[in-house]
Coordinates of C-alpha atoms in Angstrom, one line a residue:
M642 CA 92.3 195.9 8.7
E643 CA 92.3 199.5 10.0
M644 CA 92.5 202.6 7.9
S645 CA 93.5 206.1 8.9
I646 CA 94.3 209.5 7.4
D647 CA 97.5 211.5 7.7
L648 CA 96.6 215.1 7.0
G649 CA 100.2 216.0 6.5
G650 CA 99.7 219.7 6.9
M651 CA 101.8 220.8 4.0
Y652 CA 99.3 222.2 1.5
R653 CA 97.1 224.5 3.5
S654 CA 96.9 226.5 6.8
P655 CA 96.6 224.6 10.1
G656 CA 93.0 225.8 10.6
Y657 CA 92.0 224.1 7.4
Y658 CA 93.3 220.8 8.7
L659 CA 91.3 221.1 12.0
D660 CA 88.1 221.1 9.9
R661 CA 89.4 218.0 8.0
A662 CA 90.1 216.2 11.3
E663 CA 86.4 216.5 12.1
S664 CA 85.6 215.1 8.6
V665 CA 87.9 212.2 9.1
E666 CA 86.2 211.3 12.4
R667 CA 82.7 211.6 10.9
A668 CA 83.6 209.2 8.1
G669 CA 84.6 206.6 10.6
F670 CA 88.4 206.3 10.0
D671 CA 90.4 204.6 12.8
A672 CA 92.8 207.5 13.5
V673 CA 94.0 210.8 12.2
W674 CA 97.7 211.7 12.1
F675 CA 99.6 215.0 11.5
G676 CA 103.2 215.4 10.2
D677 CA 105.9 216.9 12.3
H678 CA 107.9 219.0 9.8
I679 CA 109.7 222.3 10.0
Q680 CA 109.9 222.3 6.2
P681 CA 107.7 220.6 3.6
W682 CA 109.0 218.4 0.8
F683 CA 108.4 221.2 -1.7
H684 CA 108.7 225.0 -1.8
K685 CA 105.9 226.6 -3.8
D686 CA 102.8 227.2 -1.7
G687 CA 104.2 224.8 1.0
H688 CA 103.2 224.9 4.7
A689 CA 104.8 223.5 7.8
P690 CA 102.6 224.1 10.9
F691 CA 104.0 223.0 14.3
A692 CA 102.4 219.6 14.9
W693 CA 102.6 219.9 18.7
S694 CA 100.5 223.1 18.6
W695 CA 97.9 221.6 16.2
L696 CA 97.4 218.2 17.9
P697 CA 95.7 219.3 21.1
L698 CA 93.3 221.6 19.1
A699 CA 92.4 218.6 16.8
L700 CA 91.7 216.5 19.9
E701 CA 89.5 219.2 21.3
R702 CA 87.6 219.6 18.0
T703 CA 86.9 215.9 17.7
T704 CA 85.2 213.5 20.0
S705 CA 86.9 210.1 20.2
I706 CA 89.1 209.5 17.2
P707 CA 92.7 208.6 18.1
T708 CA 95.1 211.4 16.9
G709 CA 98.8 211.1 16.5
V710 CA 102.1 212.7 15.4
F711 CA 103.5 211.1 12.2
V712 CA 106.4 211.1 13.2
T713 CA 108.6 213.0 15.8
P714 CA 112.3 212.3 16.3
P715 CA 112.6 212.8 20.1
M716 CA 116.1 214.3 19.8
Y717 CA 117.8 217.2 17.9
R718 CA 114.7 219.6 17.8
Y719 CA 113.4 218.3 21.1
H720 CA 115.0 216.8 24.2
P721 CA 113.3 213.5 25.0
L722 CA 112.2 214.9 28.4
V723 CA 110.3 217.6 26.5
V724 CA 108.5 215.1 24.3
A725 CA 107.8 212.9 27.4
N726 CA 106.3 215.8 29.2
A727 CA 104.2 217.0 26.2
V728 CA 102.8 213.5 25.6
A729 CA 102.0 213.0 29.2
T730 CA 100.2 216.4 29.3
I731 CA 98.1 215.6 26.1
D732 CA 97.2 212.1 27.5
D733 CA 96.1 213.6 30.8
L734 CA 93.8 216.0 28.9
F735 CA 92.6 213.4 26.3
P736 CA 93.1 210.0 28.0
G737 CA 94.0 207.2 25.6
R738 CA 93.5 209.1 22.4
F739 CA 97.1 210.3 21.6
R740 CA 99.4 208.3 19.4
L741 CA 103.1 208.9 19.4
G742 CA 105.1 208.1 16.2
V743 CA 108.9 208.3 16.5
G744 CA 111.8 207.9 14.1
T745 CA 115.5 208.6 13.6
G746 CA 114.8 211.9 11.7
E747 CA 115.4 213.4 8.3
L748 CA 118.2 215.7 7.4
M749 CA 115.7 218.2 5.8
N750 CA 113.9 218.7 9.1
E751 CA 116.8 218.4 11.6
H752 CA 119.7 220.1 9.9
P753 CA 119.2 223.5 11.6
F754 CA 119.6 221.9 15.0
V755 CA 122.8 219.8 14.5
D756 CA 126.3 220.9 13.6
E757 CA 126.9 217.7 11.6
W758 CA 124.3 215.1 10.6
P759 CA 124.9 211.9 12.5
D760 CA 125.1 208.6 10.7
W761 CA 122.2 206.1 11.1
S762 CA 123.8 204.2 13.9
D763 CA 124.2 207.3 16.0
R764 CA 120.7 208.4 15.3
A765 CA 119.4 205.0 16.2
G766 CA 121.4 205.0 19.4
A767 CA 120.0 208.4 20.3
L768 CA 116.5 207.2 19.6
V769 CA 116.9 204.1 21.8
E770 CA 118.1 206.3 24.7
S771 CA 115.3 208.7 24.1
L772 CA 112.7 206.0 24.3
D773 CA 114.3 204.7 27.5
I774 CA 114.1 208.3 29.0
M775 CA 110.5 208.8 28.0
R776 CA 109.3 205.5 29.3
T777 CA 111.1 206.2 32.6
Y778 CA 109.5 209.6 32.8
W779 CA 106.0 208.1 32.2
E780 CA 106.4 205.3 34.7
S781 CA 108.8 206.3 37.5
D782 CA 107.5 207.2 40.9
E783 CA 110.8 208.7 42.0
F784 CA 113.5 211.1 40.9
F785 CA 115.7 209.7 38.1
D786 CA 118.9 210.8 36.3
Y787 CA 120.5 209.6 33.1
D788 CA 124.0 209.0 32.0
G789 CA 124.0 207.7 28.5
R790 CA 126.2 208.1 25.4
Y791 CA 123.8 210.7 23.9
F792 CA 121.9 212.2 26.9
Q793 CA 123.0 213.0 30.4
F794 CA 121.1 214.9 33.0
D795 CA 120.9 215.3 36.8
P796 CA 117.9 213.9 38.7
V797 CA 114.4 215.1 37.7
Y798 CA 111.0 214.1 39.0
P799 CA 108.2 213.3 36.5
Y800 CA 105.5 215.6 37.9
Q801 CA 103.2 215.3 34.9
Q802 CA 102.6 211.7 34.0
P803 CA 100.1 210.2 31.5
S804 CA 96.7 208.9 32.5
T805 CA 96.9 205.8 30.4
E806 CA 99.6 203.3 29.2
L807 CA 101.2 204.8 26.1
D808 CA 102.3 202.8 23.0
V809 CA 105.1 204.0 20.8
Y810 CA 104.9 203.6 17.0
C811 CA 108.4 203.5 15.4
S812 CA 109.1 204.3 11.8
A813 CA 111.4 201.9 9.8
T814 CA 112.4 201.7 6.2
G815 CA 115.1 199.0 6.4
P816 CA 116.0 195.9 8.4
S817 CA 118.1 197.6 11.0
S818 CA 115.4 200.1 11.9
A819 CA 112.8 197.2 11.8
R820 CA 114.9 195.4 14.4
L821 CA 115.1 198.6 16.5
A822 CA 111.3 198.8 16.3
A823 CA 110.9 195.2 17.4
D824 CA 113.2 195.7 20.4
H825 CA 112.2 199.1 21.6
A826 CA 108.8 200.1 20.4
D827 CA 105.2 198.7 20.5
H828 CA 104.3 199.0 16.8
L829 CA 106.0 199.4 13.4
I830 CA 105.4 202.2 10.8
T831 CA 106.8 201.7 7.3
L832 CA 106.3 203.0 3.8
A833 CA 104.6 201.3 0.8
N834 CA 107.2 202.5 -1.7
V835 CA 110.2 200.9 0.2
P836 CA 111.8 198.3 -2.1
D837 CA 111.0 194.7 -0.9
V838 CA 109.2 196.2 2.1
K839 CA 107.7 192.8 3.1
A840 CA 111.0 190.9 3.2
R841 CA 113.3 193.7 4.4
V842 CA 111.0 195.5 6.9
I843 CA 107.9 193.6 7.9
D844 CA 109.3 190.1 8.0
T845 CA 112.4 191.4 9.8
Y846 CA 110.2 193.0 12.4
R847 CA 108.2 189.8 13.0
D848 CA 111.3 187.6 12.9
N849 CA 112.9 189.7 15.6
G850 CA 110.0 189.4 18.0
G851 CA 107.9 192.4 16.9
D852 CA 104.3 191.6 17.8
G853 CA 102.6 194.9 17.5
D854 CA 100.6 196.3 14.6
V855 CA 102.3 196.9 11.3
I856 CA 101.2 200.3 9.9
M857 CA 101.7 200.9 6.2
Q858 CA 101.8 204.5 5.0
T859 CA 101.5 205.9 1.5
V860 CA 101.0 209.3 -0.1
G861 CA 97.7 209.0 -1.8
G862 CA 94.6 210.8 -3.1
F863 CA 91.1 210.3 -4.4
G864 CA 89.9 212.0 -7.6
D865 CA 91.1 212.6 -11.1
R866 CA 94.3 210.7 -11.5
E867 CA 96.0 213.1 -13.9
R868 CA 95.3 216.1 -11.7
L869 CA 96.6 214.2 -8.7
T870 CA 99.7 213.1 -10.6
E871 CA 100.6 216.7 -11.3
R872 CA 100.0 217.7 -7.6
V873 CA 102.3 214.9 -6.4
R874 CA 104.9 215.8 -9.0
N875 CA 105.0 219.3 -7.5
S876 CA 105.2 218.1 -4.0
F877 CA 105.9 214.6 -2.8
A878 CA 107.5 213.2 -6.0
S879 CA 110.9 214.3 -4.7
T880 CA 110.8 211.4 -2.3
L881 CA 111.1 209.0 -5.2
Y882 CA 114.9 209.7 -5.4
P883 CA 117.1 208.4 -2.6
E884 CA 119.7 211.2 -3.1
N885 CA 117.0 213.7 -2.0
F886 CA 117.1 212.5 1.6
D887 CA 120.5 214.3 1.8
E888 CA 119.0 217.5 0.6
T889 CA 117.9 220.4 2.9
D890 CA 116.4 222.9 0.5
P891 CA 112.7 222.4 -0.5
R892 CA 113.4 224.5 -3.7
V893 CA 115.9 221.9 -4.8
L894 CA 113.6 219.1 -3.8
Q895 CA 110.7 220.5 -5.9
E896 CA 113.0 221.1 -8.9
S897 CA 114.4 217.5 -8.7
A898 CA 110.9 216.0 -9.2
E899 CA 110.1 218.0 -12.4
G900 CA 111.3 215.1 -14.5
A901 CA 109.3 212.4 -12.7
T902 CA 107.2 210.5 -15.2
D903 CA 103.4 209.9 -14.8
E904 CA 104.2 206.2 -14.6
E905 CA 106.7 206.6 -11.8
I906 CA 104.4 208.7 -9.8
Q907 CA 101.3 206.5 -10.3
E908 CA 103.2 203.3 -9.5
A909 CA 104.8 204.7 -6.3
F910 CA 101.7 206.4 -4.8
L911 CA 98.0 205.6 -4.4
L912 CA 96.1 207.8 -6.9
A913 CA 92.6 206.4 -6.8
E914 CA 89.6 207.2 -8.9
T915 CA 87.2 204.7 -7.5
P916 CA 86.6 202.9 -4.2
A917 CA 87.7 199.7 -5.8
D918 CA 91.2 201.3 -6.5
V919 CA 91.6 202.0 -2.8
L920 CA 90.3 198.5 -1.7
D921 CA 92.6 196.8 -4.2
W922 CA 95.6 198.7 -2.7
V923 CA 94.5 197.8 0.8
T924 CA 94.2 194.1 -0.2
T925 CA 97.8 194.2 -1.5
Q926 CA 99.0 195.6 1.8
E927 CA 97.1 193.0 3.8
Q928 CA 98.8 190.3 1.8
K929 CA 102.1 191.7 3.0
G930 CA 101.0 191.3 6.7
V931 CA 99.9 194.8 7.3
D932 CA 97.4 195.6 10.0
H933 CA 96.7 199.2 9.5
V934 CA 97.0 201.5 6.4
V935 CA 97.6 205.2 6.5
I936 CA 97.0 207.5 3.6
T937 CA 98.9 210.8 3.6
D938 CA 96.0 212.5 1.8
V939 CA 96.8 214.8 -1.2
S940 CA 93.2 214.8 -2.5
Y941 CA 91.8 218.2 -3.7
E942 CA 88.3 217.4 -2.5
Q943 CA 89.2 215.8 0.8
D944 CA 85.7 215.9 2.4
E945 CA 84.2 214.2 -0.6
F946 CA 86.9 211.5 -0.4
Y947 CA 86.1 210.9 3.3
R948 CA 82.3 210.8 2.6
I949 CA 82.8 208.2 -0.1
A950 CA 85.2 206.3 2.2
G951 CA 82.7 206.2 5.0
E952 CA 80.0 204.9 2.6
E953 CA 81.9 202.6 0.3
I954 CA 85.4 201.8 1.5
L955 CA 85.6 201.6 5.3
P956 CA 82.5 199.2 5.6
S957 CA 84.4 196.7 3.4
L958 CA 87.5 196.5 5.6

């Protein structure tokens, strides 16, 4: 079992998270991730630094830890050629260390860039075309054009290609997206609080030929559980309610979570007070067929969490 940290980037300035990336590497985690959001899931004291500016700096500040984006929809905000070029550039600078997570997007982050929010089938179709374009850019040795349903362009030449072979990690929270990941990506990312996640997502991915790693993500923190519960209530608890995925205003999202109970929050997220709490949660994910767990860390004392993890959690995995 591997374990990594998603720093998220929503609570503090981007420079703060560069220091934390160094701490994550020192502790011995398997990777560090950073969210790609133009808005956070909450309004008060929220932050949303640009992931693609932060990532190369984090790679420069660290020595060898793989570092990735968690996750980017390679459409709407970005043309897939732009993402392909960015990834190839980062991989040329830091060979083999960059991890690309992709998904079909969230309305909250994409709505300024679309006239009308597409349904899932159109977003999935655009993602599949995007992945085809990016792989062609990374691998082609000649000019290529594209004439798809969602993207069309005249011939371009991939002047900046990656130094290493790149894997794609695809986010999925239901059976259709799990099948997409199996068919078009190298690894699966899913969420621990998805209902029936093993049957609906993980098993579907495996049954449809997905043979990459299964990455399980949760919002989590280490420290006083009551204090962390209140922090999550004021930030990520809005994600407990499916209707919020159609909301675009972080102020409304934050207000919607005010009524979340302690029990709802503590059951949905990993709020650990001891190393045993973390290891018990990891064991539960392993029983679902998970290969790699990712904690989107909401801890107040993050460096202390990473120190304890390096001494008492990671050696047990």
